[in-house]
Tab-separated table of C-alpha atoms and ligand atoms in Angstrom:
chain	number	residue	atom	x	y	z
A	7	MET	CA	122.981	64.163	87.960
A	8	PHE	CA	121.630	67.384	89.889
A	9	LYS	CA	119.092	66.733	92.734
A	10	ILE	CA	116.430	69.208	93.148
A	11	ASN	CA	115.185	70.101	96.517
A	12	ASP	CA	113.601	67.173	98.290
A	13	ASN	CA	111.395	69.128	100.218
A	14	PHE	CA	109.117	69.302	97.306
A	15	CYS	CA	108.390	65.720	97.172
A	16	GLN	CA	107.058	66.114	100.969
A	17	LEU	CA	104.499	68.724	99.520
A	18	ALA	CA	100.527	67.066	99.192
A	19	GLU	CA	99.293	68.247	95.774
A	20	SER	CA	96.723	71.206	95.695
A	21	TYR	CA	93.593	68.440	96.212
A	22	LEU	CA	91.041	71.235	97.530
A	23	PHE	CA	90.505	73.874	95.039
A	24	SER	CA	90.511	71.673	91.885
A	25	GLU	CA	88.826	68.650	93.688
A	26	VAL	CA	85.919	71.686	93.717
A	27	ALA	CA	86.177	72.269	90.456
A	28	ARG	CA	85.989	69.084	89.326
A	29	ARG	CA	83.248	67.945	91.311
A	30	ILE	CA	81.131	71.471	90.201
A	31	ALA	CA	82.392	69.863	86.513
A	32	ALA	CA	80.599	66.905	86.888
A	33	PHE	CA	77.653	67.982	88.557
A	34	LYS	CA	77.369	71.077	85.470
A	35	GLU	CA	77.911	68.430	82.630
A	36	ALA	CA	74.613	65.556	84.381
A	37	ASN	CA	72.705	68.694	84.386
A	38	PRO	CA	73.475	71.423	81.898
A	39	GLU	CA	70.478	73.252	83.369
A	40	ALA	CA	71.928	74.725	86.618
A	41	GLU	CA	72.175	77.683	87.389
A	42	ILE	CA	74.875	76.634	90.251
A	43	ILE	CA	76.039	79.963	92.602
A	44	ARG	CA	79.630	79.943	93.879
A	45	LEU	CA	80.024	81.075	96.895
A	46	GLY	CA	83.420	79.365	97.280
A	47	ILE	CA	85.045	82.549	95.664
A	48	GLY	CA	88.302	83.442	97.351
A	49	ASP	CA	88.546	86.330	95.228
A	50	VAL	CA	86.803	90.272	95.136
A	51	THR	CA	84.244	90.592	92.350
A	52	ILE	CA	83.868	94.481	92.575
A	53	PRO	CA	86.033	96.220	90.175
A	54	LEU	CA	88.838	98.584	91.254
A	55	CYS	CA	87.207	101.979	92.746
A	56	PRO	CA	87.983	105.233	90.410
A	57	ALA	CA	90.248	107.058	92.295
A	58	ALA	CA	92.696	103.502	92.496
A	59	ILE	CA	92.168	104.055	88.844
A	60	GLU	CA	92.766	106.736	87.711
A	61	ALA	CA	96.064	107.386	89.976
A	62	MET	CA	97.046	104.334	87.933
A	63	HIS	CA	95.973	105.855	84.225
A	64	ALA	CA	98.621	109.095	85.812
A	65	ALA	CA	100.680	107.099	86.792
A	66	VAL	CA	101.431	105.182	82.971
A	67	ASP	CA	101.680	108.625	81.941
A	68	ASP	CA	104.443	109.071	83.710
A	69	GLU	CA	105.648	106.342	82.359
A	70	ALA	CA	104.950	107.534	78.979
A	71	ASN	CA	106.992	110.526	79.498
A	72	ALA	CA	110.971	110.760	79.819
A	73	ALA	CA	110.411	113.908	82.687
A	74	THR	CA	108.381	111.846	84.883
A	75	PHE	CA	109.758	108.185	83.492
A	76	ARG	CA	110.259	105.389	86.390
A	77	GLY	CA	112.702	102.448	86.073
A	78	TYR	CA	113.966	100.048	89.036
A	79	GLY	CA	112.498	102.298	92.294
A	80	PRO	CA	113.091	101.534	96.172
A	81	GLU	CA	113.402	97.472	96.350
A	82	GLN	CA	110.483	98.717	99.984
A	83	GLY	CA	108.889	100.998	97.560
A	84	TYR	CA	107.937	104.071	97.055
A	85	PRO	CA	108.165	107.003	100.056
A	86	PHE	CA	105.419	108.225	99.379
A	87	LEU	CA	103.223	104.172	99.729
A	88	ARG	CA	105.182	104.218	102.885
A	89	GLU	CA	104.221	107.396	104.227
A	90	ALA	CA	100.780	106.981	104.034
A	91	ILE	CA	100.159	103.684	105.307
A	92	ALA	CA	102.359	104.722	108.483
A	93	GLU	CA	100.093	107.480	108.730
A	94	HIS	CA	97.001	105.852	107.691
A	95	ASP	CA	97.349	102.704	109.153
A	96	TYR	CA	99.472	103.376	112.220
A	97	ARG	CA	99.321	106.405	113.073
A	98	ALA	CA	95.559	106.973	113.059
A	99	ARG	CA	95.510	103.988	115.118
A	100	GLY	CA	97.577	105.516	118.017
A	101	VAL	CA	100.881	103.281	116.983
A	102	GLU	CA	104.225	104.474	115.622
A	103	ILE	CA	105.593	102.768	112.679
A	104	ALA	CA	108.428	104.154	110.589
A	105	PRO	CA	108.488	104.179	107.021
A	106	ASP	CA	111.470	101.752	107.263
A	107	GLU	CA	109.884	99.431	109.184
A	108	ILE	CA	107.317	99.416	105.738
A	109	PHE	CA	107.836	97.114	103.059
A	110	VAL	CA	106.096	97.051	100.205
A	111	SER	CA	105.230	93.892	97.669
A	112	ASP	CA	103.132	92.208	95.439
A	113	GLY	CA	101.447	90.606	97.972
A	114	ALA	CA	100.680	89.009	100.985
A	115	LYS	CA	101.530	85.792	99.608
A	116	SER	CA	104.588	86.315	98.842
A	117	ASP	CA	105.374	87.997	101.701
A	118	THR	CA	104.101	84.913	104.269
A	119	GLY	CA	105.798	82.523	102.553
A	120	ASN	CA	108.981	83.886	101.181
A	121	ILE	CA	109.747	85.591	105.610
A	122	GLY	CA	111.229	82.175	106.188
A	123	ASP	CA	114.036	82.260	104.580
A	124	ILE	CA	115.324	84.920	107.161
A	125	LEU	CA	114.175	82.703	109.807
A	126	ALA	CA	116.576	78.948	110.879
A	127	ALA	CA	114.695	75.832	109.485
A	128	SER	CA	115.508	74.030	113.424
A	129	ASN	CA	112.697	76.628	114.331
A	130	ARG	CA	109.429	74.819	115.879
A	131	VAL	CA	106.167	76.508	113.635
A	132	ALA	CA	102.725	76.232	114.950
A	133	VAL	CA	99.645	77.130	113.163
A	134	THR	CA	96.427	77.312	113.748
A	135	ASP	CA	94.001	74.379	112.664
A	136	PRO	CA	92.286	74.630	109.621
A	137	VAL	CA	94.556	76.957	107.799
A	138	TYR	CA	95.645	79.174	105.332
A	139	PRO	CA	97.706	76.309	103.525
A	140	VAL	CA	100.759	78.525	102.379
A	141	TYR	CA	101.890	79.003	106.195
A	142	VAL	CA	102.517	75.293	106.292
A	143	ASP	CA	103.454	74.514	102.578
A	144	THR	CA	105.697	77.375	102.605
A	145	ASN	CA	107.886	75.218	105.549
A	146	VAL	CA	107.546	72.195	104.225
A	147	MET	CA	109.573	72.720	101.440
A	148	ALA	CA	111.792	75.214	103.306
A	149	GLY	CA	112.891	72.052	105.117
A	150	ARG	CA	110.513	72.667	108.980
A	151	ALA	CA	107.753	70.627	108.779
A	152	GLY	CA	109.396	67.365	109.241
A	153	ALA	CA	107.592	63.980	107.577
A	154	PRO	CA	103.950	64.172	105.919
A	155	LEU	CA	101.729	62.101	108.557
A	156	ALA	CA	98.305	60.289	107.142
A	157	GLY	CA	95.388	62.938	106.962
A	158	GLY	CA	97.766	65.688	105.385
A	159	SER	CA	99.699	66.860	108.513
A	160	PHE	CA	103.295	67.702	109.342
A	161	SER	CA	105.549	65.803	111.877
A	162	LYS	CA	107.188	68.868	113.091
A	163	VAL	CA	104.293	71.296	112.916
A	164	VAL	CA	102.318	71.831	116.271
A	165	TYR	CA	98.692	73.061	114.785
A	166	LEU	CA	96.604	74.324	117.309
A	167	PRO	CA	92.767	73.830	116.561
A	168	VAL	CA	90.216	76.351	116.273
A	169	THR	CA	86.939	74.718	116.475
A	170	ALA	CA	83.478	75.447	118.011
A	171	GLU	CA	84.475	73.577	121.218
A	172	ASN	CA	87.020	76.331	121.901
A	173	GLY	CA	85.289	79.177	120.939
A	174	PHE	CA	87.640	79.575	117.541
A	175	VAL	CA	90.352	80.925	120.701
A	176	PRO	CA	93.404	78.934	119.992
A	177	ALA	CA	95.079	77.509	122.800
A	178	LEU	CA	98.636	78.756	123.534
A	179	PRO	CA	100.848	75.542	122.393
A	180	GLU	CA	101.964	73.094	125.456
A	181	GLU	CA	105.480	72.802	123.598
A	182	LYS	CA	107.965	75.041	123.085
A	183	VAL	CA	107.076	76.605	119.804
A	184	ASP	CA	109.481	79.395	117.473
A	185	MET	CA	107.296	80.810	115.051
A	186	ILE	CA	103.573	80.730	115.199
A	187	TYR	CA	101.407	82.010	112.388
A	188	LEU	CA	97.989	83.588	113.004
A	189	CYS	CA	95.948	85.023	110.461
A	190	TYR	CA	92.943	87.620	112.214
A	191	PRO	CA	90.392	88.255	110.864
A	192	ASN	CA	90.837	84.657	109.926
A	193	ASN	CA	90.519	83.378	106.911
A	194	PRO	CA	89.196	80.608	106.502
A	195	THR	CA	86.484	80.468	109.758
A	196	GLY	CA	86.115	84.148	109.448
A	197	THR	CA	86.227	84.876	113.348
A	198	ALA	CA	88.645	87.375	115.044
A	199	LEU	CA	90.594	87.442	117.923
A	200	THR	CA	89.401	90.532	121.180
A	201	ARG	CA	92.394	92.453	122.084
A	202	GLU	CA	93.095	90.692	125.538
A	203	GLN	CA	92.858	87.015	123.496
A	204	LEU	CA	95.631	88.323	121.341
A	205	LYS	CA	97.158	89.672	124.340
A	206	ALA	CA	97.224	86.380	125.418
A	207	TRP	CA	99.253	85.792	122.164
A	208	VAL	CA	102.024	88.460	122.984
A	209	ASP	CA	103.161	87.706	126.065
A	210	TYR	CA	103.670	84.307	125.354
A	211	ALA	CA	105.619	85.026	122.628
A	212	ALA	CA	107.250	87.785	124.473
A	213	ALA	CA	108.297	84.853	127.804
A	214	ASN	CA	109.122	82.499	125.006
A	215	GLY	CA	111.167	84.433	122.424
A	216	ALA	CA	109.312	83.381	120.161
A	217	LEU	CA	108.235	85.001	117.104
A	218	ILE	CA	104.610	85.668	115.551
A	219	LEU	CA	103.741	86.073	111.808
A	220	TYR	CA	100.686	87.779	112.160
A	221	ASP	CA	98.570	87.706	108.782
A	222	SER	CA	95.925	90.560	108.782
A	223	ALA	CA	94.888	90.401	105.063
A	224	TYR	CA	91.114	91.242	106.312
A	225	GLU	CA	92.016	94.202	108.624
A	226	ALA	CA	89.686	96.654	106.680
A	227	PHE	CA	86.755	94.014	107.285
A	228	ILE	CA	86.234	94.530	111.018
A	229	ARG	CA	83.555	96.098	112.143
A	230	GLN	CA	83.143	95.367	116.314
A	231	GLU	CA	85.371	97.281	118.898
A	232	GLY	CA	87.634	95.467	120.776
A	233	VAL	CA	89.306	93.860	117.361
A	234	PRO	CA	93.131	95.076	117.494
A	235	HIS	CA	93.206	95.872	113.209
A	236	SER	CA	97.109	95.258	113.920
A	237	ILE	CA	99.206	93.247	116.670
A	238	TYR	CA	100.908	96.690	117.011
A	239	GLU	CA	98.016	98.229	119.208
A	240	ILE	CA	99.473	95.363	121.747
A	241	GLU	CA	101.999	96.395	123.729
A	242	GLY	CA	104.721	94.774	123.050
A	243	ALA	CA	104.669	93.324	119.803
A	244	LYS	CA	106.393	95.015	118.047
A	245	LYS	CA	109.821	92.794	120.051
A	246	VAL	CA	107.768	89.978	118.439
A	247	ALA	CA	105.390	90.105	115.590
A	248	ILE	CA	106.042	90.545	111.995
A	249	GLU	CA	103.211	91.796	110.285
A	250	PHE	CA	101.770	91.227	106.480
A	251	ARG	CA	99.177	93.331	105.095
A	252	SER	CA	97.591	93.336	101.774
A	253	PHE	CA	95.752	95.399	99.618
A	254	SER	CA	94.027	92.356	97.501
A	255	LYS	CA	91.152	92.242	99.287
A	256	THR	CA	90.679	95.489	101.110
A	257	ALA	CA	90.501	97.153	97.852
A	258	GLY	CA	90.252	94.777	95.366
A	259	PHE	CA	94.172	94.243	94.060
A	260	THR	CA	94.511	90.475	93.589
A	261	GLY	CA	95.007	91.322	90.064
A	262	VAL	CA	96.915	94.469	89.952
A	263	ARG	CA	99.289	93.034	92.913
A	264	CYS	CA	100.306	95.208	96.253
A	265	GLY	CA	100.668	94.190	99.658
A	266	TYR	CA	103.252	95.075	102.687
A	267	THR	CA	105.159	93.696	105.378
A	268	VAL	CA	105.861	95.174	108.972
A	269	VAL	CA	109.491	94.366	110.218
A	270	PRO	CA	109.877	96.528	113.607
A	271	LYS	CA	113.622	97.676	114.097
A	272	GLU	CA	113.264	96.540	117.764
A	273	LEU	CA	112.421	92.886	116.594
A	274	LYS	CA	115.658	91.107	117.018
A	275	GLY	CA	116.255	87.195	117.088
A	276	VAL	CA	119.157	85.495	117.565
A	277	ASP	CA	121.729	83.574	115.652
A	278	SER	CA	123.497	80.049	116.232
A	279	GLU	CA	125.751	81.632	118.528
A	280	GLY	CA	123.344	83.381	120.221
A	281	ARG	CA	124.001	87.311	119.598
A	282	GLU	CA	121.040	89.085	119.119
A	283	VAL	CA	120.189	90.012	115.229
A	284	GLY	CA	117.605	92.799	114.339
A	285	LEU	CA	114.421	91.335	111.687
A	286	ASN	CA	114.636	94.668	110.000
A	287	HIS	CA	118.128	94.444	108.793
A	288	LEU	CA	118.021	90.945	107.310
A	289	TRP	CA	114.277	91.359	105.824
A	290	ASN	CA	116.056	94.627	103.608
A	291	ARG	CA	118.662	92.706	102.829
A	292	ARG	CA	116.533	89.528	101.898
A	293	GLN	CA	114.391	92.039	99.418
A	294	CYS	CA	117.066	94.350	98.158
A	295	THR	CA	118.531	90.651	96.415
A	296	LYS	CA	115.867	89.034	95.631
A	297	PHE	CA	112.948	90.682	94.887
A	298	ASN	CA	112.810	94.144	92.792
A	299	GLY	CA	110.113	95.989	94.029
A	300	ALA	CA	105.594	96.156	93.378
A	301	SER	CA	105.843	98.077	90.291
A	302	TYR	CA	105.411	101.792	90.311
A	303	ILE	CA	101.813	101.736	89.315
A	304	SER	CA	100.048	99.527	91.602
A	305	GLN	CA	101.770	101.428	93.999
A	306	ARG	CA	100.256	105.043	92.607
A	307	GLY	CA	96.826	103.157	92.680
A	308	ALA	CA	97.521	101.657	96.354
A	309	ALA	CA	98.459	105.405	97.166
A	310	ALA	CA	95.009	106.068	95.786
A	311	ILE	CA	93.087	104.448	98.558
A	312	TYR	CA	94.480	106.258	101.541
A	313	THR	CA	92.955	109.779	99.771
A	314	PRO	CA	89.597	111.118	100.928
A	315	GLU	CA	87.876	109.460	98.024
A	316	GLY	CA	90.033	107.289	97.881
A	317	ARG	CA	89.433	105.603	101.477
A	318	ARG	CA	85.432	106.355	101.074
A	319	GLN	CA	85.183	103.929	97.530
A	320	ALA	CA	87.211	100.806	98.517
A	321	ARG	CA	85.172	101.104	101.894
A	322	GLU	CA	81.994	101.176	99.847
A	323	ALA	CA	83.032	97.818	98.186
A	324	VAL	CA	84.041	96.210	101.835
A	325	ASP	CA	80.958	97.369	102.673
A	326	TYR	CA	79.199	95.411	100.359
A	327	TYR	CA	80.687	92.338	101.076
A	328	MET	CA	79.737	92.239	104.630
A	329	ALA	CA	75.865	93.512	104.296
A	330	ASN	CA	76.399	89.781	101.836
A	331	ALA	CA	78.067	88.096	105.018
A	332	ALA	CA	75.634	89.640	106.914
A	333	LEU	CA	72.642	88.329	105.610
A	334	MET	CA	74.554	84.884	105.024
A	335	LEU	CA	74.296	84.611	108.847
A	336	SER	CA	70.698	85.741	109.261
A	337	GLU	CA	69.890	83.275	106.917
A	338	LEU	CA	71.808	80.397	107.230
A	339	ARG	CA	70.856	80.529	111.051
A	340	LYS	CA	67.160	80.935	109.912
A	341	ALA	CA	67.768	77.366	108.006
A	342	GLY	CA	68.414	75.854	111.260
A	343	PHE	CA	72.123	76.091	110.923
A	344	GLU	CA	74.871	76.821	113.282
A	345	VAL	CA	77.135	79.339	111.874
A	346	PHE	CA	80.667	81.649	112.963
A	347	GLY	CA	82.631	84.359	111.793
A	348	GLY	CA	80.555	86.938	108.982
A	349	GLU	CA	80.988	89.804	111.406
A	350	ASN	CA	84.311	91.256	111.377
A	351	ALA	CA	85.051	89.457	107.801
A	352	PRO	CA	83.446	88.122	104.595
A	353	TYR	CA	83.463	84.868	105.484
A	354	VAL	CA	80.765	82.480	106.897
A	355	TRP	CA	81.993	79.073	109.139
A	356	LEU	CA	78.996	76.913	109.261
A	357	LYS	CA	78.567	73.535	111.014
A	358	THR	CA	77.460	70.836	108.809
A	359	PRO	CA	74.216	69.200	109.740
A	360	ASP	CA	73.498	65.996	111.741
A	361	GLY	CA	78.309	65.999	111.845
A	362	MET	CA	77.551	65.206	107.516
A	363	ASP	CA	80.973	65.114	107.037
A	364	SER	CA	82.565	67.860	104.317
A	365	TRP	CA	82.615	66.405	101.414
A	366	ALA	CA	79.401	65.299	102.190
A	367	PHE	CA	77.620	68.487	102.841
A	368	PHE	CA	79.355	69.908	99.335
A	369	ASP	CA	77.626	67.298	97.097
A	370	LEU	CA	74.472	67.533	99.729
A	371	LEU	CA	74.467	71.469	99.072
A	372	LEU	CA	75.776	71.438	95.286
A	373	ARG	CA	72.797	68.306	94.482
A	374	GLU	CA	69.861	70.515	96.191
A	375	CYS	CA	70.262	73.787	96.158
A	376	GLN	CA	72.913	74.166	93.096
A	377	VAL	CA	75.251	75.797	95.922
A	378	ALA	CA	79.173	75.570	95.703
A	379	GLY	CA	80.780	76.227	98.778
A	380	THR	CA	84.211	74.945	100.386
A	381	PRO	CA	84.784	71.737	102.522
A	382	GLY	CA	86.193	72.560	105.517
A	383	SER	CA	88.336	69.727	105.858
A	384	GLY	CA	90.271	71.061	103.090
A	385	PHE	CA	92.058	73.623	105.613
A	386	GLY	CA	92.668	70.986	107.541
A	387	PRO	CA	91.800	68.467	110.054
A	388	ALA	CA	89.899	70.390	112.568
A	389	GLY	CA	87.470	72.004	109.420
A	390	GLU	CA	86.337	68.590	109.604
A	391	GLY	CA	82.503	69.305	109.853
A	392	TYR	CA	82.944	72.073	108.583
A	393	PHE	CA	82.321	74.109	105.040
A	394	ARG	CA	82.894	77.634	104.470
A	395	LEU	CA	80.881	80.081	101.827
A	396	THR	CA	82.420	83.720	101.093
A	397	ALA	CA	80.745	86.683	100.625
A	398	PHE	CA	82.602	87.826	97.247
A	399	ASN	CA	79.829	87.286	95.316
A	400	THR	CA	76.656	89.796	93.957
A	401	LEU	CA	74.466	90.847	96.200
A	402	GLU	CA	71.850	89.251	93.469
A	403	ASN	CA	73.419	85.526	93.780
A	404	THR	CA	73.643	85.918	97.235
A	405	ARG	CA	70.702	85.868	98.187
A	406	GLU	CA	69.134	83.672	95.702
A	407	ALA	CA	71.334	81.188	97.007
A	408	LEU	CA	70.577	81.610	100.392
A	409	ARG	CA	66.412	81.199	99.368
A	410	ARG	CA	67.819	78.126	98.119
A	411	ILE	CA	69.251	76.842	101.087
A	412	VAL	CA	65.995	77.684	103.635
A	413	SER	CA	63.826	76.354	101.291
A	414	ARG	CA	65.864	73.175	101.406
A	415	PHE	CA	67.190	72.928	105.262
A	416	ALA	CA	64.906	75.563	107.079
B	25	PLP	C1	94.096	86.626	100.810
B	25	PLP	C2	94.832	86.619	101.773
B	25	PLP	C3	96.131	87.110	101.576
B	25	PLP	C4	96.102	88.408	99.958
B	25	PLP	O1	97.016	87.239	99.198
B	25	PLP	P1	97.923	88.632	98.145
B	25	PLP	O2	98.982	88.342	97.603
B	25	PLP	O3	98.006	90.220	98.862
B	25	PLP	O4	96.587	88.310	97.002
B	25	PLP	C5	96.541	86.762	102.660
B	25	PLP	N1	96.477	85.865	103.421
B	25	PLP	C6	95.106	85.448	103.309
B	25	PLP	C7	94.876	84.522	105.104
B	25	PLP	C8	94.577	85.644	102.384
B	25	PLP	O5	93.429	84.721	102.639
């Protein structure tokens, strides 16, 4: 009989969001009149902006005419989009990234998951805890994570707790690690790193021969000065970091699908014989073999985000979510909660009252306020005692949810 990839048997069942849905459904069943407000949404809710929609309509028309029809495009993305990214996301911030260091894709989830293809299975992986589950699970699939332990962690993964105690700044690992996943602004905690805090990681990677996998999917939500939008704003980062970006949260492309990954030409690893190999070349080879490019229509839509009207319109949606986040911070503080994040990300991370466990607080909030969020423990052991609320609902619903929370807890 053929054999399956055993690593997949080590994966825990995706429990978090199915359990959240199960508990909401059970509550709804018992309380049919309850108007539940969902502040657990991890998806955008505002429709695509007119600039992107118009560009995509025009792209559909291109596909309808022999003269403008596009079949297979470049696996790395169309030059019109790679050049717009290099210009607006990097050069405008004083960072020189060449278009051929940018690989357009169908999103950051696939890229952060697929990047492991070009890295050795023997590399030691570090993640922050709590964490976006994709980083851990894809390393389990690749055989890099070791054996599952009680509590849902893995024997070979180095977990770096981020909690109120360390101000949500992960400490540098005590043991040697080879690959480090950093997501800033962070999902789920909503917190950010300053330039100095990120520099410590770039310096660590340079001194220890480690690779940083930097997910900046929430870059557009940054509001504070001193918070870097790209890891390449830090000197020396091109030699140690790959950066992942997405149009999903920035411009509402969660359904359309478009993102990109930057692999600088200066970035080199070593093969098993100790010879230096450029990662840009390896990733290009990987993409050309396993990926046939993001759709022409998506890429036209994404390019429209870089026009003056596209930028303004996309910004409006981000501003809307960030106004929700600001309201959440002030009202939750009024209700007596200790809250974090929400200033540079659409996520608010709160400490549960009286040391209540995350799931107990989920049930309490659902029962007494008819508000659904996400238990922090679902993102990793250090998330226990915390709770995530998102700013992606409407202002009206967010306001009503906060009114209920304030009247229950203040
Ligand atoms: C939403 C999100 C992404 C974006 O994923 P896409 O596949 O581009 O939609 C990436 N990283 C994190 C941490 C996210 O929360």
